Amino acid sequence: MSLPESVLAAVRAALPASDGGVALHEPEFRGQEWTYLKDCLDTGWVSSVGAYVDRIERDLEAITGVAHAVATSNGTAALDICLRLAGVRAGDEVLVPTLTFVATANAVAYQGATPHFVDSEAETLGVDAVRLEAYLGETARIEGDVCVNTRTGAPIRALMVMHVFGHPCELDGLAEVAARWKLALVEDAAEGLGSSWNGRHVGNVGLVSALSFNGNKIVTTGGGGAILTNDPDLARRAKHLSTTARVPHKWSFVHDEVGWNYRMPNLNAALGCAQLERLPDMLARKAALARRYAGAFRDVEGVRLMAARPGAEVNHWLNALILDRPDMAMRDALLETLNNAGIMARPLWTLMHRLPMYAACPRDALPVAEALEASVVNIPSSARLADA
């Protein structure tokens, strides 16, 4: 049996029997979603002010252990504000993994700054702290309290890391690198709700962090996101900037700086509150599905299921298969075989340095990310798939 056929057989063995196609990741609504949405409609509180907006922020603080959460219209908006809070300005550079979703790099471009791409490590798919330290030693110097790219002369203002598929980066090492090189650490935790590193929920280590509640996430608000920070001043500023920088008043409209309308509507927040109530159940069932996949792939040669690193508690947002050796033709054969069988499978995102708008950006050598691009396939990961 060929490797694509073996992979298809293993995936089918782990999944419940189905006459139709199997999606990569579906939302599910089994709790109070209808009740809370009806409450918004009955009371008329459907827009950017309402009790559910306040509630989802408090719920996120309780779940993540981060002191302050500010709900936003989507995860990209949260990233945009995070970088502004981190002090990133036009002409700066921000260290960004090339292995990420495009929103991570786009948020840098929104500031008029330049993404500076760095490599990943093979175990978590996150930024490699050891390689990053070595690369900065070759490429940067500290001038006063600013990290400067010796090749371009531009300030390197921040390091943005991303928790790929819910697998936490090695945050301790990355935080040490950021501190040594005077970089603001920003966590793109869009995929990380429910994941922890050494007992701390992701989003607790960075100066600021961003969550996403898009329809394909474990918890969805339809579209939405949140900014997390342990700094009360940054939290107040995040709220101010994301609500058009309006100075609070009963009736006047005074805005004291340029702001953004990045508010989460009460309707979306109501949906999210109902989803968060069921987060422990969804995480438990997703973990059960991951265990079934691990059993199904135990004896399949040539590919492995991505596993949690010691010290990490993973939310299993998307399960990933990794080929034993990079092989783009084999990766594509796996994708073709699974999708032709009605089982949705997806590759990694196109690496950021390959996209036309970012092709000229500064970058380290990226051998690990490029190998992973030719090795990784995501397979269906919806919580409901663990029910049968």
Short mmCIF file of N, CA, C and O in Angstrom, two decimals, residues 74-133:
data_model
loop_
_atom_site.label_atom_id
_atom_site.label_comp_id
_atom_site.label_asym_id
_atom_site.label_seq_id
_atom_site.Cartn_x
_atom_site.Cartn_y
_atom_site.Cartn_z
N ASN A 74 -12.00 41.44 14.95
CA ASN A 74 -11.38 40.22 14.42
C ASN A 74 -9.95 40.12 14.94
O ASN A 74 -9.43 41.06 15.57
N GLY A 75 -9.31 39.00 14.67
CA GLY A 75 -7.96 38.79 15.17
C GLY A 75 -6.94 39.69 14.52
O GLY A 75 -5.95 40.09 15.16
N THR A 76 -7.12 40.02 13.25
CA THR A 76 -6.18 40.91 12.57
C THR A 76 -6.23 42.31 13.18
O THR A 76 -5.18 42.96 13.35
N ALA A 77 -7.42 42.79 13.51
CA ALA A 77 -7.54 44.08 14.20
C ALA A 77 -6.80 44.03 15.53
O ALA A 77 -6.13 45.01 15.92
N ALA A 78 -6.92 42.92 16.24
CA ALA A 78 -6.20 42.78 17.51
C ALA A 78 -4.70 42.86 17.29
O ALA A 78 -3.97 43.53 18.05
N LEU A 79 -4.18 42.19 16.26
CA LEU A 79 -2.75 42.25 15.95
C LEU A 79 -2.31 43.67 15.61
O LEU A 79 -1.23 44.12 16.01
N ASP A 80 -3.14 44.37 14.85
CA ASP A 80 -2.84 45.75 14.47
C ASP A 80 -2.63 46.61 15.72
O ASP A 80 -1.62 47.30 15.89
N ILE A 81 -3.59 46.54 16.65
CA ILE A 81 -3.48 47.33 17.87
C ILE A 81 -2.31 46.85 18.72
O ILE A 81 -1.59 47.66 19.33
N CYS A 82 -2.07 45.55 18.78
CA CYS A 82 -0.94 45.03 19.55
C CYS A 82 0.38 45.67 19.12
O CYS A 82 1.21 46.05 19.95
N LEU A 83 0.59 45.75 17.82
CA LEU A 83 1.85 46.32 17.34
C LEU A 83 1.94 47.81 17.62
O LEU A 83 3.02 48.34 17.92
N ARG A 84 0.81 48.52 17.54
CA ARG A 84 0.82 49.94 17.91
C ARG A 84 1.17 50.10 19.39
O ARG A 84 1.94 50.98 19.77
N LEU A 85 0.60 49.23 20.23
CA LEU A 85 0.89 49.29 21.66
C LEU A 85 2.35 48.94 21.94
O LEU A 85 2.93 49.42 22.93
N ALA A 86 2.94 48.10 21.11
CA ALA A 86 4.33 47.71 21.28
C ALA A 86 5.30 48.77 20.79
O ALA A 86 6.53 48.59 20.90
N GLY A 87 4.79 49.86 20.26
CA GLY A 87 5.64 50.97 19.83
C GLY A 87 6.16 50.87 18.43
O GLY A 87 7.07 51.62 18.04
N VAL A 88 5.62 49.96 17.62
CA VAL A 88 6.08 49.81 16.24
C VAL A 88 5.58 50.98 15.41
O VAL A 88 4.40 51.34 15.45
N ARG A 89 6.49 51.57 14.64
CA ARG A 89 6.17 52.74 13.83
C ARG A 89 6.71 52.56 12.41
O ARG A 89 7.49 51.65 12.13
N ALA A 90 6.32 53.47 11.53
CA ALA A 90 6.79 53.43 10.15
C ALA A 90 8.31 53.46 10.12
O ALA A 90 8.95 54.23 10.85
N GLY A 91 8.89 52.62 9.28
CA GLY A 91 10.34 52.55 9.14
C GLY A 91 10.99 51.52 10.03
O GLY A 91 12.17 51.19 9.83
N ASP A 92 10.26 50.99 11.01
CA ASP A 92 10.80 49.94 11.87
C ASP A 92 10.78 48.60 11.15
O ASP A 92 10.13 48.43 10.11
N GLU A 93 11.47 47.63 11.75
CA GLU A 93 11.35 46.25 11.36
C GLU A 93 10.79 45.45 12.53
O GLU A 93 10.99 45.80 13.69
N VAL A 94 10.06 44.38 12.21
CA VAL A 94 9.52 43.48 13.22
C VAL A 94 9.91 42.06 12.81
O VAL A 94 9.65 41.63 11.68
N LEU A 95 10.53 41.33 13.73
CA LEU A 95 10.88 39.94 13.48
C LEU A 95 9.61 39.10 13.49
O LEU A 95 8.84 39.13 14.46
N VAL A 96 9.40 38.34 12.42
CA VAL A 96 8.18 37.58 12.22
C VAL A 96 8.56 36.21 11.66
O VAL A 96 9.43 36.12 10.79
N PRO A 97 7.92 35.15 12.10
CA PRO A 97 8.20 33.85 11.46
C PRO A 97 7.69 33.85 10.03
O PRO A 97 6.59 34.35 9.75
N THR A 98 8.48 33.28 9.12
CA THR A 98 7.97 33.13 7.76
C THR A 98 6.87 32.09 7.71
O THR A 98 6.00 32.13 6.83
N LEU A 99 6.88 31.16 8.68
CA LEU A 99 5.85 30.12 8.78
C LEU A 99 4.74 30.66 9.67
O LEU A 99 4.77 30.53 10.89
N THR A 100 3.77 31.29 9.04
CA THR A 100 2.64 31.86 9.75
C THR A 100 1.53 32.16 8.76
O THR A 100 1.73 32.06 7.54
N PHE A 101 0.38 32.54 9.28
CA PHE A 101 -0.70 33.01 8.42
C PHE A 101 -0.42 34.45 8.04
O PHE A 101 0.22 35.21 8.79
N VAL A 102 -0.90 34.88 6.89
CA VAL A 102 -0.52 36.17 6.32
C VAL A 102 -0.90 37.35 7.22
O VAL A 102 -0.26 38.40 7.18
N ALA A 103 -1.92 37.20 8.08
CA ALA A 103 -2.32 38.30 8.95
C ALA A 103 -1.18 38.76 9.85
O ALA A 103 -1.10 39.95 10.20
N THR A 104 -0.30 37.85 10.24
CA THR A 104 0.82 38.21 11.11
C THR A 104 1.71 39.23 10.42
O THR A 104 2.07 40.27 10.99
N ALA A 105 2.09 38.95 9.19
CA ALA A 105 2.93 39.88 8.44
C ALA A 105 2.16 41.13 8.02
O ALA A 105 2.70 42.25 8.04
N ASN A 106 0.90 40.96 7.66
CA ASN A 106 0.11 42.12 7.24
C ASN A 106 0.00 43.16 8.36
O ASN A 106 0.04 44.37 8.10
N ALA A 107 -0.14 42.70 9.60
CA ALA A 107 -0.26 43.63 10.71
C ALA A 107 0.99 44.50 10.84
O ALA A 107 0.91 45.67 11.24
N VAL A 108 2.15 43.95 10.50
CA VAL A 108 3.38 44.74 10.49
C VAL A 108 3.31 45.79 9.39
O VAL A 108 3.63 46.97 9.61
N ALA A 109 2.88 45.38 8.20
CA ALA A 109 2.78 46.31 7.08
C ALA A 109 1.81 47.44 7.37
O ALA A 109 2.02 48.57 6.90
N TYR A 110 0.74 47.17 8.12
CA TYR A 110 -0.22 48.22 8.45
C TYR A 110 0.43 49.39 9.18
O TYR A 110 -0.05 50.52 9.12
N GLN A 111 1.53 49.12 9.91
CA GLN A 111 2.20 50.17 10.66
C GLN A 111 3.17 50.97 9.78
O GLN A 111 3.78 51.94 10.25
N GLY A 112 3.32 50.56 8.52
CA GLY A 112 4.36 51.15 7.69
C GLY A 112 5.72 50.56 8.01
O GLY A 112 6.75 51.10 7.61
N ALA A 113 5.73 49.45 8.75
CA ALA A 113 6.96 48.77 9.13
C ALA A 113 7.22 47.61 8.17
O ALA A 113 6.39 47.29 7.31
N THR A 114 8.37 46.96 8.35
CA THR A 114 8.79 45.89 7.45
C THR A 114 8.90 44.57 8.21
O THR A 114 9.60 44.50 9.22
N PRO A 115 8.23 43.52 7.74
CA PRO A 115 8.45 42.20 8.34
C PRO A 115 9.88 41.73 8.05
O PRO A 115 10.38 41.88 6.93
N HIS A 116 10.51 41.18 9.05
CA HIS A 116 11.87 40.64 8.94
C HIS A 116 11.76 39.17 9.33
O HIS A 116 11.53 38.85 10.50
N PHE A 117 11.90 38.28 8.34
CA PHE A 117 11.48 36.90 8.53
C PHE A 117 12.57 36.03 9.15
O PHE A 117 13.75 36.11 8.78
N VAL A 118 12.14 35.19 10.11
CA VAL A 118 13.05 34.30 10.83
C VAL A 118 12.53 32.88 10.75
O VAL A 118 11.37 32.63 10.40
N ASP A 119 13.40 31.95 11.12
CA ASP A 119 13.11 30.52 10.92
C ASP A 119 12.36 29.93 12.11
O ASP A 119 12.26 30.53 13.18
N SER A 120 11.84 28.75 11.89
CA SER A 120 11.10 28.01 12.90
C SER A 120 11.89 26.79 13.34
O SER A 120 12.91 26.43 12.73
N GLU A 121 11.43 26.15 14.42
CA GLU A 121 12.03 24.88 14.83
C GLU A 121 11.02 23.77 14.57
O GLU A 121 9.81 24.00 14.54
N ALA A 122 11.51 22.58 14.37
CA ALA A 122 10.68 21.51 13.80
C ALA A 122 9.67 20.93 14.78
O ALA A 122 8.67 20.36 14.36
N GLU A 123 9.91 21.08 16.09
CA GLU A 123 9.04 20.39 17.04
C GLU A 123 7.72 21.11 17.25
O GLU A 123 6.65 20.51 17.23
N THR A 124 7.77 22.43 17.47
CA THR A 124 6.53 23.20 17.71
C THR A 124 6.10 23.98 16.48
O THR A 124 4.99 24.52 16.47
N LEU A 125 6.94 24.10 15.47
CA LEU A 125 6.73 24.93 14.28
C LEU A 125 6.81 26.42 14.60
O LEU A 125 6.56 27.25 13.72
N GLY A 126 7.14 26.77 15.84
CA GLY A 126 7.26 28.16 16.24
C GLY A 126 8.67 28.69 16.04
O GLY A 126 9.59 27.95 15.66
N VAL A 127 8.87 29.98 16.31
CA VAL A 127 10.17 30.61 16.13
C VAL A 127 11.22 29.87 16.95
O VAL A 127 11.01 29.52 18.11
N ASP A 128 12.37 29.63 16.35
CA ASP A 128 13.49 28.94 16.98
C ASP A 128 14.30 29.95 17.77
O ASP A 128 15.01 30.78 17.20
N ALA A 129 14.23 29.88 19.11
CA ALA A 129 14.91 30.86 19.96
C ALA A 129 16.43 30.77 19.82
O ALA A 129 17.12 31.80 19.81
N VAL A 130 16.97 29.56 19.71
CA VAL A 130 18.42 29.40 19.62
C VAL A 130 18.94 29.99 18.32
O VAL A 130 19.92 30.74 18.29
N ARG A 131 18.28 29.66 17.22
CA ARG A 131 18.69 30.20 15.92
C ARG A 131 18.50 31.72 15.89
O ARG A 131 19.34 32.44 15.35
N LEU A 132 17.43 32.21 16.48
CA LEU A 132 17.18 33.65 16.48
C LEU A 132 18.28 34.40 17.22
O LEU A 132 18.76 35.44 16.76
N GLU A 133 18.71 33.87 18.37
CA GLU A 133 19.80 34.51 19.13
C GLU A 133 21.06 34.59 18.27
O GLU A 133 21.73 35.64 18.20
#
